[in-house]
Coordinates of C-alpha atoms in Angstrom, one line a residue:
X1 CA 63.1 -15.9 -72.1
X2 CA 62.7 -18.1 -75.1
X3 CA 60.2 -20.9 -75.1
X4 CA 63.0 -23.5 -75.9
X5 CA 65.1 -22.3 -73.0
X6 CA 62.2 -22.8 -70.6
X7 CA 61.6 -26.3 -71.9
X8 CA 65.3 -27.1 -71.5
X9 CA 65.3 -25.9 -67.9
X10 CA 62.2 -28.0 -67.1
X11 CA 63.9 -31.0 -68.7
X12 CA 67.0 -30.3 -66.8
X13 CA 65.2 -30.3 -63.5
X14 CA 63.8 -33.7 -64.2
X15 CA 66.8 -35.5 -65.6
X16 CA 69.7 -33.6 -64.1
X17 CA 68.9 -32.8 -60.5
X18 CA 72.6 -32.2 -59.6
X19 CA 72.6 -29.2 -61.9
X20 CA 69.8 -27.3 -60.0
X21 CA 71.8 -24.7 -58.2
X22 CA 70.9 -25.1 -54.5
X23 CA 72.9 -26.2 -51.5
X24 CA 70.9 -29.4 -51.1
X25 CA 71.8 -30.5 -54.6
X26 CA 75.4 -29.8 -54.0
X27 CA 75.4 -31.8 -50.7
X28 CA 73.8 -34.7 -52.5
X29 CA 76.6 -34.7 -55.1
X30 CA 79.3 -34.7 -52.4
X31 CA 77.9 -37.9 -50.8
X32 CA 76.7 -39.8 -53.8
X33 CA 78.3 -42.9 -55.2
X34 CA 79.8 -43.3 -58.7
X35 CA 77.9 -41.3 -61.3
X36 CA 77.7 -41.9 -65.0
X37 CA 77.5 -38.5 -66.7
X38 CA 74.7 -38.1 -69.3
X39 CA 75.9 -38.7 -72.9
X40 CA 79.2 -39.9 -71.5
X41 CA 80.6 -43.5 -71.5
X42 CA 82.8 -42.7 -68.5
X43 CA 81.9 -43.5 -64.9
X44 CA 83.3 -40.9 -62.7
X45 CA 84.5 -42.1 -59.3
X46 CA 82.9 -40.5 -56.3
X47 CA 86.3 -39.3 -55.1
X48 CA 86.4 -37.0 -58.0
X49 CA 83.6 -35.0 -56.3
X50 CA 85.4 -34.4 -53.0
X51 CA 84.8 -31.0 -51.5
X52 CA 87.4 -28.4 -52.3
X53 CA 89.8 -27.8 -49.5
X54 CA 90.5 -24.4 -48.0
X55 CA 93.4 -24.0 -50.3
X56 CA 91.3 -24.7 -53.3
X57 CA 88.6 -22.1 -52.5
X58 CA 90.6 -19.3 -54.0
X59 CA 91.1 -21.2 -57.2
X60 CA 87.5 -22.2 -57.5
X61 CA 86.2 -18.7 -56.7
X62 CA 84.3 -19.8 -53.5
X63 CA 84.2 -17.4 -50.6
X64 CA 83.3 -18.0 -47.0
X65 CA 80.6 -15.4 -47.1
X66 CA 79.0 -13.2 -49.7
X67 CA 77.8 -15.8 -52.2
X68 CA 74.3 -17.2 -52.2
X69 CA 73.7 -20.9 -52.2
X70 CA 73.0 -21.2 -55.9
X71 CA 76.3 -19.5 -56.9
X72 CA 78.2 -21.6 -54.4
X73 CA 76.8 -24.9 -55.7
X74 CA 77.5 -23.9 -59.2
X75 CA 81.1 -23.1 -58.5
X76 CA 81.5 -26.4 -56.6
X77 CA 80.2 -28.4 -59.4
X78 CA 82.4 -26.7 -62.0
X79 CA 85.4 -27.3 -59.8
X80 CA 84.5 -31.0 -59.4
X81 CA 84.1 -31.4 -63.2
X82 CA 87.5 -29.8 -63.8
X83 CA 89.2 -32.3 -61.5
X84 CA 87.8 -35.3 -63.4
X85 CA 90.8 -37.4 -64.7
X86 CA 90.5 -37.5 -68.5
X87 CA 92.0 -40.5 -70.5
X88 CA 92.4 -38.5 -73.7
X89 CA 92.3 -35.0 -75.2
X90 CA 88.9 -35.9 -76.6
X91 CA 87.6 -36.6 -73.1
X92 CA 89.1 -33.3 -71.9
X93 CA 87.3 -31.5 -74.7
X94 CA 84.1 -33.1 -73.7
X95 CA 84.7 -31.9 -70.1
X96 CA 85.2 -28.4 -71.3
X97 CA 82.0 -28.5 -73.3
X98 CA 80.2 -29.8 -70.1
X99 CA 81.5 -26.8 -68.2
X100 CA 80.5 -24.5 -71.0
X101 CA 77.0 -26.1 -71.1
X102 CA 76.7 -25.5 -67.4
X103 CA 77.7 -21.8 -67.8
X104 CA 75.0 -21.5 -70.5
X105 CA 72.5 -23.2 -68.3
X106 CA 73.3 -20.9 -65.4
X107 CA 72.6 -17.9 -67.6
X108 CA 69.3 -19.4 -68.7
X109 CA 68.3 -20.1 -65.1
X110 CA 69.2 -16.5 -64.2
X111 CA 66.9 -15.4 -67.0
X112 CA 64.2 -17.7 -65.7
X113 CA 64.5 -16.2 -62.2
X114 CA 64.3 -12.7 -63.7
X115 CA 61.2 -13.9 -65.7
X116 CA 59.6 -15.3 -62.5
X117 CA 60.3 -12.0 -60.7
X118 CA 58.7 -10.0 -63.5
X119 CA 55.6 -12.3 -63.4
X120 CA 55.3 -11.6 -59.6
X121 CA 55.5 -7.8 -60.3
X122 CA 52.8 -8.1 -63.0
X123 CA 50.6 -10.1 -60.6
X124 CA 51.1 -7.5 -57.9
X125 CA 50.2 -4.7 -60.4
X126 CA 47.2 -6.7 -61.6
X127 CA 46.0 -7.1 -58.0
X128 CA 46.2 -3.4 -57.4
X129 CA 44.4 -2.7 -60.6
X130 CA 41.7 -5.2 -59.7
X131 CA 41.3 -3.6 -56.3
X132 CA 41.0 -0.2 -57.9
X133 CA 38.4 -1.6 -60.3
X134 CA 36.4 -3.1 -57.4
X135 CA 36.2 0.3 -55.8
X136 CA 35.8 2.6 -58.8
X137 CA 33.4 0.5 -60.9
X138 CA 30.5 0.5 -58.3
X139 CA 30.9 4.3 -57.8
X140 CA 30.9 4.9 -61.5
X141 CA 27.9 2.7 -61.9
X142 CA 26.0 4.5 -59.1
X143 CA 26.8 7.9 -60.8
X144 CA 25.6 6.5 -64.1
X145 CA 22.4 5.3 -62.5
X146 CA 21.8 8.6 -60.8
X147 CA 22.5 10.4 -64.0
X148 CA 20.1 8.2 -65.9
X149 CA 17.5 8.6 -63.2
X150 CA 17.8 12.4 -63.3
X151 CA 17.4 12.3 -67.1
X152 CA 14.4 10.0 -66.9
X153 CA 12.7 12.2 -64.2
X154 CA 13.3 15.3 -66.3
X155 CA 11.9 13.6 -69.4
X156 CA 8.8 12.5 -67.4
X157 CA 8.4 16.0 -66.0
X158 CA 8.6 17.4 -69.5
X159 CA 6.1 14.9 -70.8
X160 CA 3.6 15.8 -68.1
X161 CA 3.7 19.4 -69.0
X162 CA 5.2 21.2 -71.9
X163 CA 4.2 24.5 -70.4
X164 CA 6.6 24.6 -67.5
X165 CA 8.1 28.0 -66.5
X166 CA 11.3 28.9 -68.4
X167 CA 14.6 28.0 -66.7
X168 CA 17.3 25.5 -66.3
X169 CA 17.8 22.5 -64.0
X170 CA 21.6 23.1 -63.9
X171 CA 23.9 20.2 -63.2
X172 CA 22.6 16.6 -62.7
X173 CA 21.8 16.0 -59.0
X174 CA 23.3 19.3 -57.8
X175 CA 21.1 21.4 -60.0
X176 CA 21.8 25.1 -59.3
X177 CA 22.3 24.7 -55.6
X178 CA 25.9 25.8 -55.5
X179 CA 25.1 29.0 -57.4
X180 CA 22.2 29.6 -55.1
X181 CA 24.3 29.2 -51.9
X182 CA 27.3 30.9 -53.5
X183 CA 25.3 34.1 -54.1
X184 CA 24.5 34.3 -50.4
X185 CA 28.1 33.7 -49.3
X186 CA 29.1 36.6 -51.6
X187 CA 26.6 38.8 -49.7
X188 CA 24.1 39.2 -52.6
X189 CA 21.4 36.5 -52.1
X190 CA 19.1 38.3 -54.5
X191 CA 21.6 38.0 -57.3
X192 CA 20.7 34.4 -58.1
X193 CA 17.0 35.3 -58.7
X194 CA 17.6 38.7 -60.3
X195 CA 20.0 37.2 -63.0
X196 CA 17.5 34.4 -63.9
X197 CA 14.5 36.7 -63.8
X198 CA 16.2 39.0 -66.3
X199 CA 17.6 36.2 -68.4
X200 CA 14.2 34.5 -68.9
X201 CA 12.3 37.9 -68.8
X202 CA 9.9 36.3 -66.4
X203 CA 8.8 36.8 -62.7
X204 CA 8.6 33.0 -62.4
X205 CA 11.2 30.4 -63.5
X206 CA 12.1 26.8 -62.8
X207 CA 15.4 25.5 -61.4
X208 CA 16.7 22.7 -59.3
X209 CA 17.7 23.4 -55.6
X210 CA 18.5 21.0 -52.8
X211 CA 17.9 18.0 -55.1
X212 CA 14.4 19.1 -56.0
X213 CA 12.7 20.5 -59.1
X214 CA 11.7 24.0 -58.0
X215 CA 9.8 27.0 -59.2
X216 CA 10.8 30.5 -58.0
X217 CA 8.1 33.0 -57.7
X218 CA 9.5 36.5 -57.7
X219 CA 8.3 39.7 -56.1
X220 CA 5.2 40.8 -54.3
X221 CA 2.8 39.0 -56.7
X222 CA 4.5 35.7 -56.0
X223 CA 4.4 36.3 -52.3
X224 CA 0.7 37.1 -52.4
X225 CA -0.1 33.9 -54.4
X226 CA 1.8 31.6 -51.9
X227 CA 0.7 33.3 -48.7
X228 CA -3.0 33.4 -49.9
X229 CA -3.0 29.7 -50.8
X230 CA -1.3 28.2 -47.7
X231 CA -2.9 24.7 -46.9
X232 CA -5.0 25.0 -50.1
X233 CA -2.6 24.8 -53.0
X234 CA 0.7 24.8 -51.2
X235 CA 2.1 23.7 -47.8
X236 CA 5.3 24.3 -45.9
X237 CA 8.4 22.5 -47.0
X238 CA 12.0 22.6 -45.9
X239 CA 15.1 21.0 -47.3
X240 CA 16.2 17.7 -46.0
X241 CA 19.0 19.2 -43.8
X242 CA 16.4 21.4 -41.9
X243 CA 13.9 18.5 -41.5
X244 CA 16.6 16.2 -40.2
X245 CA 18.0 18.7 -37.7
X246 CA 14.8 20.2 -36.4
X247 CA 12.8 17.0 -36.4
X248 CA 9.0 16.9 -35.9
X249 CA 8.1 20.4 -34.6
X250 CA 6.0 23.5 -35.3
X251 CA 8.2 24.7 -38.1
X252 CA 8.1 21.4 -40.0
X253 CA 4.4 20.6 -39.4
X254 CA 1.4 21.6 -41.5
X255 CA -2.3 21.2 -41.6
X256 CA -4.3 20.5 -38.5
X257 CA -1.3 19.4 -36.5
X258 CA 0.5 22.6 -37.3
X259 CA -2.5 24.6 -36.3
X260 CA -2.7 22.8 -32.9
X261 CA 1.0 23.4 -32.2
X262 CA 0.7 27.1 -33.1
X263 CA -2.2 27.5 -30.7
X264 CA -0.2 25.9 -27.9
X265 CA 2.7 28.3 -28.4
X266 CA 0.8 31.4 -29.4
X267 CA -0.1 32.6 -25.9
X268 CA 3.6 32.9 -25.0
X269 CA 4.2 35.3 -27.8
X270 CA 1.1 37.4 -27.2
X271 CA 0.9 41.0 -25.8
X272 CA -0.5 39.7 -22.5
X273 CA 2.6 37.4 -22.0
X274 CA 4.8 40.3 -23.0
X275 CA 3.3 42.5 -20.3
X276 CA 3.2 39.9 -17.6
X277 CA 6.2 37.7 -18.3
X278 CA 8.7 39.3 -20.7
X279 CA 9.4 43.0 -20.7
X280 CA 10.8 43.3 -17.2
X281 CA 13.0 40.2 -17.7
X282 CA 14.2 41.5 -21.1
X283 CA 15.1 44.9 -19.6
X284 CA 17.0 43.3 -16.7
X285 CA 18.9 40.8 -18.8
X286 CA 19.9 43.5 -21.4
X287 CA 21.2 45.8 -18.6
X288 CA 23.2 42.9 -17.0
X289 CA 24.5 41.9 -20.4
X290 CA 25.8 45.4 -21.2
X291 CA 27.4 45.6 -17.7
X292 CA 29.2 42.3 -18.1
X293 CA 30.2 42.4 -21.8
X294 CA 30.4 46.1 -22.7
X295 CA 31.2 48.2 -19.7
X296 CA 34.8 49.2 -19.3
X297 CA 35.8 47.9 -22.7
X298 CA 37.2 49.8 -25.6
X299 CA 36.3 47.3 -28.3
X300 CA 33.5 44.8 -28.7
X301 CA 32.6 42.3 -31.4
X302 CA 28.9 42.9 -32.0
X303 CA 27.9 39.7 -33.7
X304 CA 29.0 37.1 -31.1
X305 CA 28.1 39.4 -28.2
X306 CA 24.5 40.1 -29.2
X307 CA 24.1 36.4 -30.0
X308 CA 25.0 35.6 -26.5
X309 CA 22.5 38.2 -25.2
X310 CA 19.5 36.9 -27.3
X311 CA 20.3 33.2 -26.5
X312 CA 20.5 33.8 -22.8
X313 CA 17.3 35.7 -23.0
X314 CA 15.5 32.8 -24.9
X315 CA 16.8 30.3 -22.3
X316 CA 15.5 32.3 -19.4
X317 CA 12.1 33.1 -20.9
X318 CA 11.3 29.8 -22.5
X319 CA 12.6 27.4 -19.8
X320 CA 13.8 29.5 -16.9
X321 CA 17.4 28.4 -17.4
X322 CA 19.9 30.7 -15.7
X323 CA 22.9 28.5 -15.3
X324 CA 25.6 30.4 -17.2
X325 CA 27.8 27.4 -17.8
X326 CA 24.9 25.4 -19.2
X327 CA 23.8 28.4 -21.3
X328 CA 27.3 28.9 -22.7
X329 CA 27.6 25.2 -23.6
X330 CA 24.3 25.2 -25.4
X331 CA 25.2 28.5 -27.2
X332 CA 28.4 26.9 -28.6
X333 CA 26.5 23.9 -29.9
X334 CA 23.9 26.2 -31.5
X335 CA 26.6 28.0 -33.5
X336 CA 27.6 24.6 -35.0
X337 CA 24.0 23.7 -35.6
X338 CA 23.3 26.9 -37.5
X339 CA 26.2 26.4 -39.9
X340 CA 24.6 23.2 -41.1
X341 CA 20.9 24.1 -41.1
X342 CA 21.0 24.8 -44.8
X343 CA 23.6 22.5 -46.3
X344 CA 24.0 19.4 -48.5
X345 CA 22.7 16.6 -46.2
X346 CA 25.8 14.4 -46.5
X347 CA 26.4 12.8 -43.1
X348 CA 30.2 12.3 -43.6
X349 CA 32.9 13.3 -41.1
X350 CA 34.1 16.8 -41.8
X351 CA 31.0 18.1 -43.6
X352 CA 28.9 20.9 -42.1
X353 CA 25.9 18.6 -41.9
X354 CA 27.8 15.9 -40.0
X355 CA 29.0 18.5 -37.5
X356 CA 25.5 20.0 -37.2
X357 CA 23.9 16.7 -36.7
X358 CA 26.3 15.8 -33.9
X359 CA 25.7 19.2 -32.3
X360 CA 21.9 18.7 -32.6
X361 CA 22.1 15.4 -30.9
X362 CA 24.1 17.0 -28.0
X363 CA 21.6 19.8 -27.7
X364 CA 18.6 17.4 -27.6
X365 CA 20.3 15.4 -24.9
X366 CA 20.7 18.5 -22.8
X367 CA 17.1 19.6 -23.4
X368 CA 15.8 16.2 -22.6
X369 CA 17.5 16.3 -19.2
X370 CA 15.9 19.8 -18.6
X371 CA 12.5 18.6 -19.7
X372 CA 12.6 15.6 -17.3
X373 CA 13.8 17.8 -14.4
X374 CA 10.9 20.1 -15.0
X375 CA 8.4 17.3 -15.2
X376 CA 9.6 16.0 -11.9
X377 CA 9.4 19.6 -10.4
X378 CA 5.8 19.9 -11.6
X379 CA 4.9 16.6 -10.0
X380 CA 6.5 17.7 -6.8
X381 CA 4.9 21.1 -7.1
X382 CA 8.2 23.0 -6.9
X383 CA 7.4 24.5 -10.4
X384 CA 4.1 25.9 -11.6
X385 CA 2.3 25.3 -15.0
X386 CA 2.3 29.0 -15.9
X387 CA 6.0 29.4 -15.1
X388 CA 7.2 29.5 -18.7
X389 CA 6.7 27.9 -22.2
X390 CA 8.3 24.6 -21.1
X391 CA 5.9 24.1 -18.3
X392 CA 3.0 25.0 -20.5
X393 CA 4.0 22.4 -23.1
X394 CA 4.3 19.7 -20.5
X395 CA 0.9 20.2 -18.8
X396 CA -1.4 21.6 -21.6
X397 CA -3.3 19.2 -23.8
X398 CA -4.4 20.1 -27.3
X399 CA -8.1 20.3 -28.3
X400 CA -8.3 16.6 -28.6
X401 CA -7.0 16.1 -25.0
X402 CA -3.6 14.8 -26.2
X403 CA -0.4 15.8 -24.6
X404 CA 2.9 16.5 -26.5
X405 CA 5.3 13.6 -26.3
X406 CA 8.8 14.3 -24.8
X407 CA 10.6 14.1 -28.2
X408 CA 8.2 16.6 -29.7
X409 CA 8.6 19.0 -26.7
X410 CA 12.4 18.8 -27.1
X411 CA 12.1 19.5 -30.8
X412 CA 9.9 22.5 -30.3
X413 CA 12.1 24.0 -27.6
X414 CA 15.1 23.5 -29.9
X415 CA 13.2 25.2 -32.7
X416 CA 12.1 28.1 -30.5
X417 CA 15.5 28.6 -29.1
X418 CA 16.8 28.8 -32.6
X419 CA 14.1 31.1 -34.0
X420 CA 14.0 33.1 -30.8
X421 CA 17.6 34.1 -30.7
X422 CA 19.4 33.8 -34.0
X423 CA 17.2 36.0 -36.1
X424 CA 17.0 38.6 -33.4
X425 CA 20.8 38.7 -32.9
X426 CA 21.2 39.1 -36.7
X427 CA 18.8 42.0 -36.7
X428 CA 20.5 43.7 -33.7
X429 CA 23.9 43.3 -35.4
X430 CA 22.8 44.8 -38.7
X431 CA 21.0 47.6 -36.8
X432 CA 24.3 48.5 -34.9
X433 CA 26.2 48.5 -38.2
X434 CA 23.8 50.9 -39.9
X435 CA 23.6 53.2 -36.9
X436 CA 27.4 53.5 -37.0
X437 CA 27.3 54.3 -40.7
X438 CA 24.4 56.8 -40.4
X439 CA 25.1 59.4 -37.7
X440 CA 21.9 61.4 -38.5
X441 CA 19.7 58.3 -37.9
X442 CA 21.7 57.5 -34.8
X443 CA 20.9 61.0 -33.3
X444 CA 17.2 60.7 -34.0
X445 CA 17.0 57.3 -32.4
X446 CA 19.0 58.5 -29.4
X447 CA 16.7 61.5 -29.0
X448 CA 13.6 59.3 -28.9
X449 CA 15.1 56.9 -26.4
X450 CA 16.2 59.7 -24.1
X451 CA 12.7 61.1 -24.1
X452 CA 11.3 57.8 -23.0
X453 CA 14.0 57.4 -20.3
X454 CA 13.4 60.9 -19.0
X455 CA 9.7 60.1 -18.3
X456 CA 10.6 57.3 -15.9
X457 CA 12.0 57.1 -12.4
X458 CA 15.6 56.2 -11.9
X459 CA 15.9 52.4 -12.0
X460 CA 12.4 51.9 -13.2
X461 CA 12.0 49.1 -15.8
X462 CA 10.4 49.6 -19.2
X463 CA 6.7 49.0 -19.6
X464 CA 4.6 47.9 -22.6
X465 CA 3.5 51.5 -23.1
X466 CA 7.1 52.6 -23.4
X467 CA 7.6 50.1 -26.3
X468 CA 4.7 51.6 -28.1
X469 CA 6.3 55.0 -28.0
X470 CA 9.4 53.8 -29.9
X471 CA 7.9 54.5 -33.3
X472 CA 10.9 56.0 -35.1
X473 CA 13.2 53.4 -33.6
X474 CA 11.0 50.6 -34.9
X475 CA 10.9 52.2 -38.3
X476 CA 14.7 52.1 -38.4
X477 CA 14.7 48.5 -37.3
X478 CA 12.2 47.7 -40.1
X479 CA 14.4 49.5 -42.7
X480 CA 17.4 47.4 -41.5
X481 CA 15.3 44.2 -41.9
X482 CA 14.3 45.4 -45.4
X483 CA 17.9 45.9 -46.5
X484 CA 19.3 42.8 -44.7
X485 CA 16.4 40.4 -43.9
X486 CA 17.4 37.8 -41.3
X487 CA 15.5 35.1 -43.3
X488 CA 16.2 35.5 -47.1
X489 CA 13.3 33.3 -48.2
X490 CA 11.4 30.1 -47.6
X491 CA 10.0 27.0 -49.4
X492 CA 6.6 25.5 -50.2
X493 CA 5.4 22.3 -51.8
X494 CA 2.6 22.1 -54.4
X495 CA -0.3 20.0 -53.0
X496 CA -2.0 19.9 -56.5
X497 CA -1.2 20.9 -60.0
X498 CA -1.0 24.7 -60.1
X499 CA -1.5 27.2 -62.8
X500 CA 0.4 30.5 -62.2
X501 CA 1.2 33.3 -64.6
X502 CA 0.2 31.1 -67.5
X503 CA 2.6 28.3 -66.5
X504 CA 2.0 24.9 -65.1
X505 CA 3.6 23.8 -61.8
X506 CA 3.2 20.0 -61.3
X507 CA 2.0 18.6 -58.0
X508 CA 4.9 17.7 -55.7
X509 CA 7.2 20.4 -57.1
X510 CA 8.7 22.8 -54.6
X511 CA 8.3 26.5 -54.7
X512 CA 10.5 29.3 -53.3
X513 CA 9.8 32.9 -52.4
X514 CA 12.5 35.4 -51.6
X515 CA 12.4 38.3 -49.2
X516 CA 15.8 39.6 -50.2
X517 CA 14.7 39.8 -53.9
X518 CA 11.3 41.3 -53.0
X519 CA 12.9 44.1 -50.9
X520 CA 15.2 45.0 -53.8
X521 CA 12.7 44.8 -56.6
X522 CA 12.9 48.0 -58.5
X523 CA 9.5 47.4 -60.2
X524 CA 7.9 48.0 -56.8
X525 CA 10.3 50.5 -55.3
X526 CA 12.8 52.3 -57.6
X527 CA 14.3 53.9 -54.4
X528 CA 15.1 50.5 -52.8
X529 CA 18.8 51.2 -52.4
X530 CA 18.4 54.2 -50.1
X531 CA 18.1 53.8 -46.3
X532 CA 14.8 55.5 -45.6
X533 CA 12.9 54.7 -42.4
X534 CA 10.1 57.1 -43.4
X535 CA 8.9 54.5 -45.9
X536 CA 7.3 52.7 -42.9
X537 CA 5.2 55.8 -41.9
X538 CA 1.5 55.9 -42.5
X539 CA 0.3 52.9 -44.5
X540 CA 3.8 51.7 -45.1
X541 CA 5.1 49.6 -48.0
X542 CA 2.6 48.0 -50.5
X543 CA 1.1 44.7 -49.4
X544 CA 3.4 41.7 -49.8
X545 CA 6.4 43.9 -50.7
X546 CA 7.8 43.8 -47.2
X547 CA 8.1 40.3 -45.9
X548 CA 11.0 39.8 -43.4
X549 CA 8.6 37.8 -41.2
X550 CA 6.9 35.9 -44.0
X551 CA 3.1 36.2 -44.5
X552 CA -0.2 34.5 -44.5
X553 CA -1.2 31.8 -41.9
X554 CA 2.5 30.9 -41.4
X555 CA 3.7 34.5 -40.6
X556 CA 6.4 34.3 -37.9
X557 CA 4.8 33.9 -34.5
X558 CA 7.8 35.6 -32.9
X559 CA 7.4 38.9 -34.7
X560 CA 6.4 40.8 -31.6
X561 CA 8.8 38.9 -29.4
X562 CA 11.6 40.0 -31.7
X563 CA 10.4 43.6 -31.7
X564 CA 10.5 43.6 -27.9
X565 CA 14.0 42.2 -27.4
X566 CA 15.5 44.4 -30.2
X567 CA 14.0 47.7 -29.0
X568 CA 14.7 47.0 -25.3
X569 CA 18.4 46.2 -26.1
X570 CA 18.6 49.3 -28.4
X571 CA 17.1 51.5 -25.6
X572 CA 19.8 50.4 -23.1
X573 CA 22.8 50.4 -25.4
X574 CA 22.3 53.6 -27.4
X575 CA 21.8 55.7 -24.1
X576 CA 25.3 54.5 -22.9
X577 CA 27.5 54.3 -26.0
X578 CA 28.4 55.6 -29.4
X579 CA 30.4 53.1 -31.5
X580 CA 32.7 53.3 -34.6
X581 CA 33.2 50.4 -37.0
X582 CA 36.7 49.0 -36.9
X583 CA 36.3 47.5 -40.4
X584 CA 34.0 50.0 -42.3
X585 CA 33.7 47.8 -45.5
X586 CA 33.5 44.5 -43.7
X587 CA 31.9 41.8 -45.8
X588 CA 28.5 40.5 -44.9
X589 CA 27.9 36.8 -45.9
X590 CA 24.5 35.1 -45.8
X591 CA 25.4 31.8 -44.3
X592 CA 22.4 31.4 -44.2
X593 CA 21.7 34.6 -42.3
X594 CA 23.5 37.9 -42.8
X595 CA 26.7 37.6 -40.8
X596 CA 29.7 39.9 -40.7
X597 CA 32.7 37.7 -41.5
X598 CA 34.9 39.3 -38.8
X599 CA 32.1 39.6 -36.2
X600 CA 31.6 43.4 -36.6
X601 CA 34.2 44.8 -34.2
X602 CA 33.4 48.3 -33.0
X603 CA 35.3 50.9 -30.9
X604 CA 33.1 52.0 -28.0
X605 CA 32.7 55.6 -26.7
X606 CA 30.7 55.9 -23.5
X607 CA 28.6 59.1 -23.2
X608 CA 27.0 58.7 -19.8
X609 CA 28.6 58.1 -16.4

């Protein structure tokens, strides 16, 4: 619309109210007295503006329905003007011009209405853009700040030491975390380290994992350095997801506190406890498990089935829990918990960490109820202090006379249930897979187990001495753990500035050692790809070159516990069944432990009545 047109319309609204096209204006004109038209010497009688009759509506263009108020008023006014009695042809010409002027004004008003409508649309679009800007700009600013912070940190780290190990920090914030986790999901966790070690031609390199600057120490030499300097140069460290989910417990503690916790737990994973508390129960539970979940079936999925066995065993041994419904509920929650234990700690609905955190909360609520019930039972003397690990944690003080708080007991039970069943079930699953693929190895293990069984009375449970006779079987288990370690590596934190292999590692930096890379390091074992249990005979592998249970002061406390539950299960299952893989080339994903993506289904063939 032109500027002049807008001014004329505004002028019209002030000086010519009867021309504003609305019903109220028309009604006013119908009832008003004599009116002198603008720029006209004539006074028009009010009767000239009488409403059109029904017979006139067709001539004026007015309809009963279908026209809006503005159009109706305009037509009425035009009709009235046409009915004005003119004294001369000149007056009649003036009347025509007035009608024409009104037509032009109507068009201009229509343009103005369209203009106003476009303004409203522009305002609406502007509001949407403003809202988008309000949401996007802060996010963009946060990303910019994080990027700048990352750059500044890296510059500061570079200033502090120009002799850092070779390597790359990867992407801002994410670092090389996705590549690290992706290698595991592909089934080759050692690939991440191998590629970078070869690229930088170094057994030590820097990277960025889990939001932290990190140095990876490769092979046996790196393992020796870290294990030998525990609590001196380095201490335990876990990613934020692990620390948040496990809470304050043995696995996340270090220094004197960590030592105190290890002492309180150590008896329940000692040979004396195995002989007195565990072996008979393990043998009984494994036989019951096979009878319930294997007997009479043609096909079994090994991974979920063995996980149920090891979890039930841990529940019974650590806290005397035998309620199958409660065990099943906890087992389901632990499966969700495990998926998020090594993950990006974003607590947002739908993420693995969010689901794991909710599962952890539910697990801790259940364990808290169990702890309180046991405390009440101990007070009422319906339970005994030596009954199991839970009772021991409730009644035994540390060297300073302090008792564990309830939250810390809950956290430690959660940690032990996790460590005491998941790694063992993974080891059993991978053992079953390899025995199915290696019939010669299967026959040798079966022969050894039958010899042990033949030396016992019918129905007699295994003893500690029987476990010690399973030498070849244990060598096979060790070889399986070498090829597919349940734990692919662990983290440490530098307590001081460290010098290693000619490079500087700043205080506060994180370090990582890898069992999966160590076990496939050709520089230590050129024959690493072959399955060979004999490598564990005699002195066994070179020191620090076989580390499925870690090493140093923080070597896994449950190593012997795992040995017992694996060998006892193997003894009972191999004497009853042969099995054939249903998916011979099934993919194994490390998520974070080696897991057959289809659960390792096998076809069972019973060979004893």
